[in-house]
Coordinates of C-alpha atoms and ligand atoms in Angstrom, one line a residue:
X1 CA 98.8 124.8 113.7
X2 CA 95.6 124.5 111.5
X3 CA 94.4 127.6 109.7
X4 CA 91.8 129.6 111.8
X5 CA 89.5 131.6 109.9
X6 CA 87.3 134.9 111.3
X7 CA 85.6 136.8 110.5
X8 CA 85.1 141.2 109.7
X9 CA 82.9 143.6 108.7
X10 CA 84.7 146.3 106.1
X11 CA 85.2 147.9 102.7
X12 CA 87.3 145.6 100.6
X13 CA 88.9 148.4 99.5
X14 CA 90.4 148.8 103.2
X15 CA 91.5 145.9 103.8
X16 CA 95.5 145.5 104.6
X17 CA 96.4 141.8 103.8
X18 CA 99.3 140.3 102.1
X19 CA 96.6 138.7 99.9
X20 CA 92.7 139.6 99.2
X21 CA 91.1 136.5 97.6
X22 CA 87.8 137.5 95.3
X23 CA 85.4 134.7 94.0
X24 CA 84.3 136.6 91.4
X25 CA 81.4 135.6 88.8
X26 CA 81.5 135.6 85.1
X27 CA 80.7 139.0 83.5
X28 CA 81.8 143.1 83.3
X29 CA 83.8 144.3 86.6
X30 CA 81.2 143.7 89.9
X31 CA 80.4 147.4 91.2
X32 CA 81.3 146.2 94.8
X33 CA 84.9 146.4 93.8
X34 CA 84.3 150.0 91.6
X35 CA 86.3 151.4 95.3
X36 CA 88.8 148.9 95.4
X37 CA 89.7 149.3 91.5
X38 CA 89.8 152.8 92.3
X39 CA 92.8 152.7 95.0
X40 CA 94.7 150.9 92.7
X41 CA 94.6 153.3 90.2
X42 CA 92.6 150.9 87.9
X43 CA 94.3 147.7 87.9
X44 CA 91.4 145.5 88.2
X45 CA 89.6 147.5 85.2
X46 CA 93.1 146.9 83.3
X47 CA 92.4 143.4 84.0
X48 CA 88.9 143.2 82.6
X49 CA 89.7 145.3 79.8
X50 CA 92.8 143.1 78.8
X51 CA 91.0 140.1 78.7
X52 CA 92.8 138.5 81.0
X53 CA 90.0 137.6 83.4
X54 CA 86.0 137.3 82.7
X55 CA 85.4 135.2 85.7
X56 CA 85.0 132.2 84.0
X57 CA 85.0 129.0 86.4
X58 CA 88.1 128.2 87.8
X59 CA 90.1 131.1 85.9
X60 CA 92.6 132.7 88.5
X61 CA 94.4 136.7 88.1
X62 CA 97.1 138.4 90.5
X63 CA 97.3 141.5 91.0
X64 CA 99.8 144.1 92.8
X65 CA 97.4 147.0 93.0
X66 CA 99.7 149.1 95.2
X67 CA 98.3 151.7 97.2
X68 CA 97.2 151.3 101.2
X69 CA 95.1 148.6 100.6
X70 CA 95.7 144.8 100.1
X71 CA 99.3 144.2 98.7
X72 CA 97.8 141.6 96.3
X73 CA 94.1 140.5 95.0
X74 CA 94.0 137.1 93.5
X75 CA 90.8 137.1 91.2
X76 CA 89.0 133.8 91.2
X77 CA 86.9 133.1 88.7
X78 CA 83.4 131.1 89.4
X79 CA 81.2 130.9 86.1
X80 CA 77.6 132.3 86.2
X81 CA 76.3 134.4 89.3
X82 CA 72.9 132.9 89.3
X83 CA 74.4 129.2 88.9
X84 CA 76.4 129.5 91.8
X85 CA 76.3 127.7 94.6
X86 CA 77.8 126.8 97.8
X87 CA 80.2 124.4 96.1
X88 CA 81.3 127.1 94.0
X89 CA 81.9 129.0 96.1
X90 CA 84.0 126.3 98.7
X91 CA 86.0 125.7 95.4
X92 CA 87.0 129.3 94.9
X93 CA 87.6 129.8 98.5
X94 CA 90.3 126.5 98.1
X95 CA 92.0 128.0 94.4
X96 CA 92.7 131.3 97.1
X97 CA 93.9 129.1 100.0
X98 CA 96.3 126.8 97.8
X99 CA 97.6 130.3 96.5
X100 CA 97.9 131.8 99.7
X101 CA 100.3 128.8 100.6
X102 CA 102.3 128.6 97.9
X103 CA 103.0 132.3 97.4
X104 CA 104.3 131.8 101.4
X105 CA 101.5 134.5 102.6
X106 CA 101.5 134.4 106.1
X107 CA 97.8 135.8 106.0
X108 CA 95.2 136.3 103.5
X109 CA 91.6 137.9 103.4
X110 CA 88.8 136.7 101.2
X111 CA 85.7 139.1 100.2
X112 CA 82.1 137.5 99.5
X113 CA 80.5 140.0 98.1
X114 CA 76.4 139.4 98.0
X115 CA 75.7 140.1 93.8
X116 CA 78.4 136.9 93.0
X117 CA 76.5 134.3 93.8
X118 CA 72.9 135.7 95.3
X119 CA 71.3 132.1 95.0
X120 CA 73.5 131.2 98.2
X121 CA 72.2 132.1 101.5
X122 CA 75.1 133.6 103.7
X123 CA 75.6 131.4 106.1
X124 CA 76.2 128.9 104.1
X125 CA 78.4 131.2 101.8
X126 CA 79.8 132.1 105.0
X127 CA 80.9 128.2 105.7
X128 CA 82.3 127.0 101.9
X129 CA 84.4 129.9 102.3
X130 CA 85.4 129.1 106.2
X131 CA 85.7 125.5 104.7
X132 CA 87.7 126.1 101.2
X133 CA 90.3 128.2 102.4
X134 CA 92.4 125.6 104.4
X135 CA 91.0 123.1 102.9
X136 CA 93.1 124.5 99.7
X137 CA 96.4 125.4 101.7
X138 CA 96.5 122.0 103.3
X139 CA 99.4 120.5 102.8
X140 CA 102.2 118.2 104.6
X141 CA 105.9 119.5 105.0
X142 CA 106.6 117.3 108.2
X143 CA 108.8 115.0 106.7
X144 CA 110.7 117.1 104.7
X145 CA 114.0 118.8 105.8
X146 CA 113.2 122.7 106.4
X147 CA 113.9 124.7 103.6
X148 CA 117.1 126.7 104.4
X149 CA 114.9 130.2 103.9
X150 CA 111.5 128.5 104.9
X151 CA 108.0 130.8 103.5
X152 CA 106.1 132.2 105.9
X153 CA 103.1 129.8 107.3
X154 CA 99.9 130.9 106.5
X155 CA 97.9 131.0 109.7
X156 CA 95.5 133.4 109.7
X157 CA 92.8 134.3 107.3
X158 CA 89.6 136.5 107.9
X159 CA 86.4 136.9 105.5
X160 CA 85.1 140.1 104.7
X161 CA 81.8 141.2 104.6
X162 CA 79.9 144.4 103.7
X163 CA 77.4 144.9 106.8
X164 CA 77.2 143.4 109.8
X165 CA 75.2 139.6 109.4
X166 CA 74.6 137.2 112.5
X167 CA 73.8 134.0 109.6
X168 CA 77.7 134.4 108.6
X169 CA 79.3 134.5 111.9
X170 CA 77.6 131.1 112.6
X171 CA 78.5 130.0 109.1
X172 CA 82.1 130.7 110.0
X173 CA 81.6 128.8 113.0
X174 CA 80.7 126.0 111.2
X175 CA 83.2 126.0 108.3
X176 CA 85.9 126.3 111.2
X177 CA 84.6 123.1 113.1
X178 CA 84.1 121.0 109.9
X179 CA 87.8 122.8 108.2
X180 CA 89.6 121.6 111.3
X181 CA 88.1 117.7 111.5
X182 CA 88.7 117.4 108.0
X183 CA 92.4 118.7 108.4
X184 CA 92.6 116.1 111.0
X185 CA 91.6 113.4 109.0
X186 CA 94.1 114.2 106.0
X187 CA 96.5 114.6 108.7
X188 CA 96.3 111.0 109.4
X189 CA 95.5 109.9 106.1
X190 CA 98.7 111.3 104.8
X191 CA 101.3 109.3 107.8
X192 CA 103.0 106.2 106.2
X193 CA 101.8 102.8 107.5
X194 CA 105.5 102.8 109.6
X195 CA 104.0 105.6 112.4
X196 CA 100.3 105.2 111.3
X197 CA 100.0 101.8 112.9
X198 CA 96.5 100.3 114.5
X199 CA 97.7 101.6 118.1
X200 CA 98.8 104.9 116.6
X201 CA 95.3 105.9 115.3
X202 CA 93.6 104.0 118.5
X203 CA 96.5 106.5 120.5
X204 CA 95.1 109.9 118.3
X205 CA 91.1 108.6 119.1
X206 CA 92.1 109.0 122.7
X207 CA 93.5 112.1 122.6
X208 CA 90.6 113.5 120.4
X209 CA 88.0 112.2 123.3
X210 CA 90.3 113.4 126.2
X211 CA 90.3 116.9 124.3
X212 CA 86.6 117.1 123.9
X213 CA 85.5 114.9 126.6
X214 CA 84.0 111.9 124.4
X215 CA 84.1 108.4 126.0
X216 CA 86.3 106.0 124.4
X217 CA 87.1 102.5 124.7
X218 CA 89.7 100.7 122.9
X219 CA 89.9 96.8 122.6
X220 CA 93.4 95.1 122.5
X221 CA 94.3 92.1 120.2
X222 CA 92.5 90.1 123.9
X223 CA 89.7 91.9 124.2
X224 CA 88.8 91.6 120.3
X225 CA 89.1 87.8 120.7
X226 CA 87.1 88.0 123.9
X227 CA 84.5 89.9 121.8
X228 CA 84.1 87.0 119.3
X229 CA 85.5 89.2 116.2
X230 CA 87.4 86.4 114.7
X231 CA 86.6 87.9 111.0
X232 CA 88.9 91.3 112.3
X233 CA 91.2 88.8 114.4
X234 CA 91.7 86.6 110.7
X235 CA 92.8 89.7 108.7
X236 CA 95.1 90.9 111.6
X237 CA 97.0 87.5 112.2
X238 CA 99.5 87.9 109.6
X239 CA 100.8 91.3 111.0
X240 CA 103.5 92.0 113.9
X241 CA 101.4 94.3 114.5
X242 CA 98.1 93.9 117.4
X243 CA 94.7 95.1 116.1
X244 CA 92.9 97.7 117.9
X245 CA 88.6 98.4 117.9
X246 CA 87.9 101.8 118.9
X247 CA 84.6 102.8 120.2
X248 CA 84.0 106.8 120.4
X249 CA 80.7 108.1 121.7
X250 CA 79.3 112.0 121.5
X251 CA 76.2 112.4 123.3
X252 CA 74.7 115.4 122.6
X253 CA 71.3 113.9 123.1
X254 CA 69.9 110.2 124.8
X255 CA 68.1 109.4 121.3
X256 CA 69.3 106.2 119.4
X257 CA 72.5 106.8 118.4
X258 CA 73.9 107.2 114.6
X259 CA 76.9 104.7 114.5
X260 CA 79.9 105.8 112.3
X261 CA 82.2 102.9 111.3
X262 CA 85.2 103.6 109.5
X263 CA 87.7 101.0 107.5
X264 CA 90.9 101.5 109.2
X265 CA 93.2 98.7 107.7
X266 CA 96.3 100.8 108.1
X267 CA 98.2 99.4 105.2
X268 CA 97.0 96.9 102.6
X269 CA 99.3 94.3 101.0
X270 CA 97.0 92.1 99.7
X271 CA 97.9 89.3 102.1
X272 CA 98.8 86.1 100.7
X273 CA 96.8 87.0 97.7
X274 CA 99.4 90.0 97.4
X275 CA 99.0 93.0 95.3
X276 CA 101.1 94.2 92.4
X277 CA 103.8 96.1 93.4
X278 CA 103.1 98.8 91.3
X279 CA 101.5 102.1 93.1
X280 CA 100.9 99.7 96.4
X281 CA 102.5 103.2 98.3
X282 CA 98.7 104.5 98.2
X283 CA 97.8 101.4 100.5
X284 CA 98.3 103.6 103.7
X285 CA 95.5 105.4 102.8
X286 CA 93.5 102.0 103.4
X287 CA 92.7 103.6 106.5
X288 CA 90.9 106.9 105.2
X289 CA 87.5 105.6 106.5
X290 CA 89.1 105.8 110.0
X291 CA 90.3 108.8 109.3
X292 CA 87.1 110.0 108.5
X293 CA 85.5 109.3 111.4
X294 CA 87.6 110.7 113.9
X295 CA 87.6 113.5 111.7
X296 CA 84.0 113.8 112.3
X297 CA 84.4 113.5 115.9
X298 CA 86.4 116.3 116.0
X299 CA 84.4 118.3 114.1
X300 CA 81.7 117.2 116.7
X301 CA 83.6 118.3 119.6
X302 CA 83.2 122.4 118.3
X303 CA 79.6 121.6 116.5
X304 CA 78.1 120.0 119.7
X305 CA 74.8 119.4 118.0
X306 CA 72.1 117.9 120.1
X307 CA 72.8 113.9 118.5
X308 CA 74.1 110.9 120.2
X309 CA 77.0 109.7 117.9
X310 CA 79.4 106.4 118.2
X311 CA 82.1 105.8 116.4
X312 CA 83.6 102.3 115.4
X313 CA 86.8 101.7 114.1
X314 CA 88.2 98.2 113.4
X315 CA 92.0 99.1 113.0
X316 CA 94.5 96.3 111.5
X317 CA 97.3 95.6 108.8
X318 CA 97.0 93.5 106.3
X319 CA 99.9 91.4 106.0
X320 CA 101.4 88.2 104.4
X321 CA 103.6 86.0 106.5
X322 CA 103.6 82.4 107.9
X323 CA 101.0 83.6 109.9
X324 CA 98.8 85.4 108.3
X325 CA 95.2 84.0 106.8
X326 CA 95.6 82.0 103.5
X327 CA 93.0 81.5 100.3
X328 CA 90.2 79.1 101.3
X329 CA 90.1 79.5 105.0
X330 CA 86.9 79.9 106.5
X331 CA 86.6 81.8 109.4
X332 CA 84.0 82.5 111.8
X333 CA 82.6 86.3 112.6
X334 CA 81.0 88.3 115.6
X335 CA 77.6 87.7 114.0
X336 CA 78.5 83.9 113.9
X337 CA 77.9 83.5 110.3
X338 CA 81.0 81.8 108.7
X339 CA 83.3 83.2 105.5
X340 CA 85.4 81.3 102.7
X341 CA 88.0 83.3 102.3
X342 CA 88.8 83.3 98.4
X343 CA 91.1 86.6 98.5
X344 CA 92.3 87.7 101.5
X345 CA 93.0 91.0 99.4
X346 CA 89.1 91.4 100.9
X347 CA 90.0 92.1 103.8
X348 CA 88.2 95.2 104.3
X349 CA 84.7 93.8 104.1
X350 CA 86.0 91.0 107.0
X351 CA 86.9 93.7 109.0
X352 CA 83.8 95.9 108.9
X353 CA 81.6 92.9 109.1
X354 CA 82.9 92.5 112.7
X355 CA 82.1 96.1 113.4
X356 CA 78.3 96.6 111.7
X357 CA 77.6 93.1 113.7
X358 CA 79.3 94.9 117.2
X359 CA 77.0 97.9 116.6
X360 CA 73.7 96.1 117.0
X361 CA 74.1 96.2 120.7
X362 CA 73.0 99.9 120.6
X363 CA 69.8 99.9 118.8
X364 CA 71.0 102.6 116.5
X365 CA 69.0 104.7 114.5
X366 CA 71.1 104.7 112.0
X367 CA 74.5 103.0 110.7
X368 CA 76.6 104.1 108.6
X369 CA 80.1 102.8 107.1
X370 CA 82.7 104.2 104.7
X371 CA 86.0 102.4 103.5
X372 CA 88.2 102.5 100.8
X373 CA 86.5 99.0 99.8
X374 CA 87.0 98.2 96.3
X375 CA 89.4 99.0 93.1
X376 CA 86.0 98.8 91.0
X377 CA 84.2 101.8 92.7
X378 CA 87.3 103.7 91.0
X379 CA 86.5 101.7 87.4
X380 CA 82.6 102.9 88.2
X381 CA 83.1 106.2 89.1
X382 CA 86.2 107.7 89.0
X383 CA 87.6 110.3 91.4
X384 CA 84.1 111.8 91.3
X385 CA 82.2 110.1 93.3
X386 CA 81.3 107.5 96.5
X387 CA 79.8 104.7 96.0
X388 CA 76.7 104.6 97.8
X389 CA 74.4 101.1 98.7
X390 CA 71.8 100.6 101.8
X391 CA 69.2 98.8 103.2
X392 CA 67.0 102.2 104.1
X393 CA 65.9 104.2 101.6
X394 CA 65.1 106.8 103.8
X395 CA 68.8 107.0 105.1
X396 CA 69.9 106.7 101.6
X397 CA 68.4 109.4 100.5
X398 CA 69.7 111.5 103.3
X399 CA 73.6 110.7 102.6
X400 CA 72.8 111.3 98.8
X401 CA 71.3 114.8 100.3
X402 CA 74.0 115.3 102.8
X403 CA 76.6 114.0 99.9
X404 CA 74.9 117.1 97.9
X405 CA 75.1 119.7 101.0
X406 CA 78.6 118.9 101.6
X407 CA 79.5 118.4 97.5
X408 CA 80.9 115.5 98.6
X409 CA 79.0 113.6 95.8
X410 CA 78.0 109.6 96.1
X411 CA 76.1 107.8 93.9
X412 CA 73.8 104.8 94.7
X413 CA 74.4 101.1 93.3
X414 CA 71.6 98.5 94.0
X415 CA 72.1 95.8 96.1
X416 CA 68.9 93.6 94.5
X417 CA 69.0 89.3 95.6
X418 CA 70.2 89.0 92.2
X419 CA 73.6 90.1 92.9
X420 CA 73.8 87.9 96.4
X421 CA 74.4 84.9 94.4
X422 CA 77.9 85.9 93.5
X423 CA 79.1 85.6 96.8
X424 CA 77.7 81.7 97.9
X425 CA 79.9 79.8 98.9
X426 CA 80.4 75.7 98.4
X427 CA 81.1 75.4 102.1
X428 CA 80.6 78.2 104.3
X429 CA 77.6 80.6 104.9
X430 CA 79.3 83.1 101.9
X431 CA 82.5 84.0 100.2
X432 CA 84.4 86.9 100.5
X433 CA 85.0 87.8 97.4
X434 CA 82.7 87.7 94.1
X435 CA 85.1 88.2 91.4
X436 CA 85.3 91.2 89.2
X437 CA 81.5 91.0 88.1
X438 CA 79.6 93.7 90.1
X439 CA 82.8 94.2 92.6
X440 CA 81.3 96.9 94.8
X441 CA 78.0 95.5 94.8
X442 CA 79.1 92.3 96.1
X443 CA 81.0 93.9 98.4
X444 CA 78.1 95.9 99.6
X445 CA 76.1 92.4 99.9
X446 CA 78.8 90.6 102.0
X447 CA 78.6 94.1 104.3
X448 CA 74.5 94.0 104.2
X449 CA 74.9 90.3 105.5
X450 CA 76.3 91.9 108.5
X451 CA 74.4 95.1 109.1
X452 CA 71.2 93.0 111.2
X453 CA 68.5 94.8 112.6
X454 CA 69.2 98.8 112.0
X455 CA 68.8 101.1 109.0
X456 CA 72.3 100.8 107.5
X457 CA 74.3 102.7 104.6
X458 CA 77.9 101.8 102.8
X459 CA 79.7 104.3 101.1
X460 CA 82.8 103.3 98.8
X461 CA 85.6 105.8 99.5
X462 CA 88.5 104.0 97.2
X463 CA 88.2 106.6 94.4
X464 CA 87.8 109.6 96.2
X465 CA 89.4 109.0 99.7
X466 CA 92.7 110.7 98.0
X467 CA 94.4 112.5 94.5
X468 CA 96.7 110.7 92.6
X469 CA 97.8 114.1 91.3
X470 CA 97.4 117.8 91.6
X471 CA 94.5 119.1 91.2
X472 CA 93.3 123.4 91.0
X473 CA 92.1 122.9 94.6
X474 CA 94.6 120.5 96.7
X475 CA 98.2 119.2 96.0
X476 CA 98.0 115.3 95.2
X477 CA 96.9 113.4 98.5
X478 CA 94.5 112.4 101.2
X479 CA 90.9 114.7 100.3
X480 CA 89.2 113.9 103.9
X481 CA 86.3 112.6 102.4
X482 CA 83.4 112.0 104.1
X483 CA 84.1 114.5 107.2
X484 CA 81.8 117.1 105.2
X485 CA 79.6 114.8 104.4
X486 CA 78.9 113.0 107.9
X487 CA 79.0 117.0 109.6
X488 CA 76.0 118.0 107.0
X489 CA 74.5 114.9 107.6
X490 CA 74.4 114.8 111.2
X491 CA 74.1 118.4 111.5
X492 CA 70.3 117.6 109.0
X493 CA 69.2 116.1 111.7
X494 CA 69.1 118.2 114.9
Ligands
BES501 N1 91.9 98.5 99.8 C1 91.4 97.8 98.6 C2 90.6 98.6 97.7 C3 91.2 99.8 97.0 C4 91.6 99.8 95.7 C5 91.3 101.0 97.7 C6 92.2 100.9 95.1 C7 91.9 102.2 97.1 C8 92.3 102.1 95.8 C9 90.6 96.6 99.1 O1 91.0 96.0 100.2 C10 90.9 95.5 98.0 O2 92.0 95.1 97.9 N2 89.8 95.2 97.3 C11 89.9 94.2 96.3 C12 88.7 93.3 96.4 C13 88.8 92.1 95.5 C14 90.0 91.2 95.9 C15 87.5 91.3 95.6 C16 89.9 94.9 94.9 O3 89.2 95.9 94.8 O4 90.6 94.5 94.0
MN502 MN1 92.6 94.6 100.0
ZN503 ZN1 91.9 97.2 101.6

């Protein structure tokens, strides 16, 4: 059951919860919590005067205050009041959620009080908060055995606010709708490669449309070859497995639509050209761009904004076996143009190539595709940040601003003629690989050869599509990148 968040007007004071979550800035005690300090008999006053909290960013105090209010109040510590922004206070909000979990609450309240971060208007305060909380208590027991005395789920948490405020009930709304698709997505992301097969994702995009009443189309191993997508048919021909191509579509308006294509290879050996065997677990999460979009989609089905959206998601494994592709085959693609295939360890571009070319046919107004695309997007920018390239600066600017909105942060790489070079080929139209030089760039070039006729964007999700460890606001795993961002962006548009 994902967590559902509301929403109340009261005293904090007077609120009975297993656990009262407070993002609270730097400084002395906030007077909005002068009545709460004063149930417990001085507790949080204790606290302050102890030293043991100031508020400083990500700095975390429990408290058993006793008394008939909450039975605890987990301070949360977000740096300077006039510095703080939405971000801050999602972050906060996820520090209280993973807390909530792992202390086996089965519910937990969170107070936004207005004088910790005034710079942030409430609505949007209203939806970091909605948003943080289970994106913070996410987490993935399904595969375990039960515990023999399990902890409570947490299921229910409610934010509290001073005076009635229209602006945060629809923030709410919003943090709910994007909180859920990007549960979904990590959801997904999280399944070995065993269940999370192409047919099993196609399987989860039907149910997602059927539940919100998208239209969706899903092409068979057949119909991909009928379709001319020999570039996603070369990648998928060293798997037992059949590729899928799934096409969503929201229509919340009959404007040119914004086309969402996702990466969903659903586990990456390498192919022929196999990887080390070292950490090549994290491969299932070769699929997080997939994720992502039908993440988005359900997000989408409670935001209905007024936007036409389609969704494209080439799904395949890449595999080696006597079947599969080799080094220095050259295949053809859906666009026609033809590929050398130097590493079929690049597999990801071949399949997305197939999908920016299939999207042509519906005049978008916009494309945009993320993947998990290259180990040196991770060497660039860490765990930080997306790689972002395009052909639009206009769009461009509006992921980077989106990116910002959602603090889902990306970071643009040029794609100048210089770098196209790197991927020619001796006898086909281009390579598929350029070497190590520039290894995101030329991967953004061999997608821009592809992306014909439409204002297209590439974001680089390999360094931030999951955690190799713990970190103060998730437990090491799949992030659901890029659902925030796509919601904000689509959402800056209607
Ligand atoms: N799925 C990988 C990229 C990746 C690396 C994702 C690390 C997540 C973490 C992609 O298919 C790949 O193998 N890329 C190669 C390209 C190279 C052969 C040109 C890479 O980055 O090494
Ligand atoms: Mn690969
Ligand atoms: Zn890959």
């Amino acid at each position: 059951m994902p967590l559902v968040v509301t929403h109340r007007v009261a005293d904090v004071a007077a609120v009975k919860t297993p656990l009262l979550i407070i993002p609270v800035a730097k400084g002395a005690l906030p007077p909005s919590l002068a009545a709460l300090d004063r149930i417990s008999e001085g507790a949080l006053g204790r606290c302050w005067a102890a030293g043991d909290f100031t508020g400083v960013k990500d700095e975390t105090a429990l408290l058993y205050p006793g008394g008939n209010g909450p039975e605890r109040v987990l301070l949360v510590g977000i740096g300077d009041a006039d510095q703080a922004s939405a971000a801050t206070l999602r972050r906060a909000a996820a520090i209280g959620g993973k807390k909530a979990r792992s202390l086996g609450a089965p519910a937990a309240a969170v107070a936004y009080l207005r004088d910790v971060a005034p710079r942030v208007p409430t609505g949007r305060a209203a939806q970091s908060l909605a948003e943080g909380v289970p994106f913070g208590a996410w987490h993935f027991p399904d595969l375990k055995r039960p515990p023999e005395s399990p902890k409570p789920a947490f299921e229910r948490c409610e934010l509290i606010i001073d005076a009635a405020d229209a602006e945060f009930g629809a923030g709410v709304t919003r943090g709910n709708a994007i909180g859920a698709g990007q549960a979904l997505t990590r959801g997904l992301q999280v399944l070995p490669s065993n269940t999370c097969t192409p047919e099993f994702v196609a399987a989860r995009a039907r149910e997602i449309a059927a539940r919100h009443g998208f239209t969706v189309t899903v092409l068979d191993r057949a119909a991909i070859a009928k379709a001319g997508m020999r570039a996603l048919l070369a990648v998928a021909q060293g798997s037992a497995l059949e590729p899928r191509f799934v096409i969503l579509e929201y229509r919340g308006s009959t404007a040119a639509p914004v086309v969402l294509v996702g990466k969903g290879v659903t586990f990456d050996t390498g192919g022929i050209s196999i990887k080390p065997a070292q950490s090549m677990e994290d491969m299932k999460f070769d699929m997080s761009g997939a994720a992502a979009v039908l993440g988005t989609f359900e997000a989408l089905g409670a935001l209905k904004p007024n936007q036409h959206v389609i969704g494209l998601i080439p799904l395949c494994e890449n595999m080696p076996s006597g079947t599969a592709y080799k080094p220095g085959d050259v295949v053809g693609s859906h666009l026609g143009k033809t590929i050398e295939v130097v590493n079929t360890d690049a597999e990801g571009r071949l399949i997305l190539a197939d999908a920016l070319s299939w999207a042509r046919q519906y005049t978008p107004a916009a494309v945009i595709d993320c993947a998990t695309l290259t180990g040196a997007i991770v060497v660039g920018l860490g765990h930080t940040a997306s790689g972002l390239m395009g052909t639009d600066q206009a769009l461009v600017r509006a992921v980077l601003a989106a990116g910002e909105a959602a603090d889902e942060r990306v970071w643009e790489l040029p794609l100048w003629d210089d770098y196209r070079e790197l991927i020619k080929s001796d006898i086909a139209d281009m390579k598929n690989s350029g070497g190590r030089a520039a290894g995101s760039i030329t991967a953004g070039w061999f997608l821009k050869e592809f992306a014909e006729g439409y204002p297209w964007a590439h974001v680089d999700i390999a360094g931030t599509a999951y955690a190799d460890r713990e970190t103060p606001t998730q437990v090491k795993g799949p992030t659901g990148v890029m659902v925030r961002l796509f919601a904000e962006f689509l959402l800056a548009r209607t």
